[in-house]
mmCIF file of C-alpha atoms in Angstrom:
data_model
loop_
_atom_site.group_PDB
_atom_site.id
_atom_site.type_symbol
_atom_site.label_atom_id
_atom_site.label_comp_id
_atom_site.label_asym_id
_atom_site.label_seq_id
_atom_site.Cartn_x
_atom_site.Cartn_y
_atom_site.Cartn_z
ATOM 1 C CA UNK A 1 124.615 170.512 85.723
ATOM 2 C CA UNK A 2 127.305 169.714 82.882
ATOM 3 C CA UNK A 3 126.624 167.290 79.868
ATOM 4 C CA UNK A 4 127.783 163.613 80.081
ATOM 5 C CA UNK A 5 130.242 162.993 77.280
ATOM 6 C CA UNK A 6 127.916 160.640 74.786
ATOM 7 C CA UNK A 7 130.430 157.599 75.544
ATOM 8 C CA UNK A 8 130.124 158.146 79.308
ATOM 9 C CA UNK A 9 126.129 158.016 79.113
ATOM 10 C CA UNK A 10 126.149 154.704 76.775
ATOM 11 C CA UNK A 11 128.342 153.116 79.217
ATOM 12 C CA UNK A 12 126.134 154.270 82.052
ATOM 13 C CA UNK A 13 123.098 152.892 80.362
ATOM 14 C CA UNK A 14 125.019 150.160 79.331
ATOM 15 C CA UNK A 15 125.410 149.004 83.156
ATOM 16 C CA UNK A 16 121.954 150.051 83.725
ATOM 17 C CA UNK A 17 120.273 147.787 81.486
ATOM 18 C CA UNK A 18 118.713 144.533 83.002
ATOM 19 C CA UNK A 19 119.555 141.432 81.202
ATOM 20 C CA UNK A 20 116.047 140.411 80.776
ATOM 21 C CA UNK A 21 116.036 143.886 78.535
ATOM 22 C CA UNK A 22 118.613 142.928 76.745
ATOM 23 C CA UNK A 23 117.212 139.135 75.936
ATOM 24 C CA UNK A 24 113.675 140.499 75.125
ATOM 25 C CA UNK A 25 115.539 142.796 72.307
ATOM 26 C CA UNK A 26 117.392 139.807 70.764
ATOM 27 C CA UNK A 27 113.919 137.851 70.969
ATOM 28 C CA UNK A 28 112.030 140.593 69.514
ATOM 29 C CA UNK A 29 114.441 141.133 66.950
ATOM 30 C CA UNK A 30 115.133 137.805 65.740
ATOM 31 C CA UNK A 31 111.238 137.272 65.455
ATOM 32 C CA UNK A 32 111.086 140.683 63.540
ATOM 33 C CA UNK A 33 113.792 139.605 60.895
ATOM 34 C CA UNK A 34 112.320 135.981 60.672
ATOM 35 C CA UNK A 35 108.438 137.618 60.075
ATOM 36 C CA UNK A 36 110.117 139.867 57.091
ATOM 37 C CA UNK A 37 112.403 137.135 56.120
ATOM 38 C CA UNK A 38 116.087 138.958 56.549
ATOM 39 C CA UNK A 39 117.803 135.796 57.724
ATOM 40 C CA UNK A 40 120.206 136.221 54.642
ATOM 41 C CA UNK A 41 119.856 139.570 53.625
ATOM 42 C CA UNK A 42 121.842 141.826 55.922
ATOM 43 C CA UNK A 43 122.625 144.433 53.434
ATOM 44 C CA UNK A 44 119.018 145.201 54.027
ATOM 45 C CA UNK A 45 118.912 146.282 58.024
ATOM 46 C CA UNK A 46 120.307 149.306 58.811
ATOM 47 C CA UNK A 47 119.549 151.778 61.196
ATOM 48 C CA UNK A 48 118.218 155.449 61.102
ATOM 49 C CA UNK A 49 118.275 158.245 64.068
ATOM 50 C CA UNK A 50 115.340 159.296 65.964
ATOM 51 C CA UNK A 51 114.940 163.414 65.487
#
């Protein structure tokens, strides 16, 4: 079995992804930056990786 190259496996889940997925993430998300009130504060999201 050889490793995907990490672009090949994005795309791949990418495709896989159901738009209801998708939506639910932007619904959750939007609620999550509204409850912590972000609207106008970008410079404050960022992201971290999982170990």
């Amino acid at each position: 079995m050889s490793p995907l190259k990490h672009s090949t496996l994005e795309t791949t889940r990418a495709k896989a992804t159901p738009p209801e997925h998708i939506g639910a993430y932007f619904e959750n998300l939007e609620k999550a930056v509204a409850l912590h009130m972000l609207q106008d504060k970008a410079e404050l999201i960022y992201n971290t990786k999982q170990a």
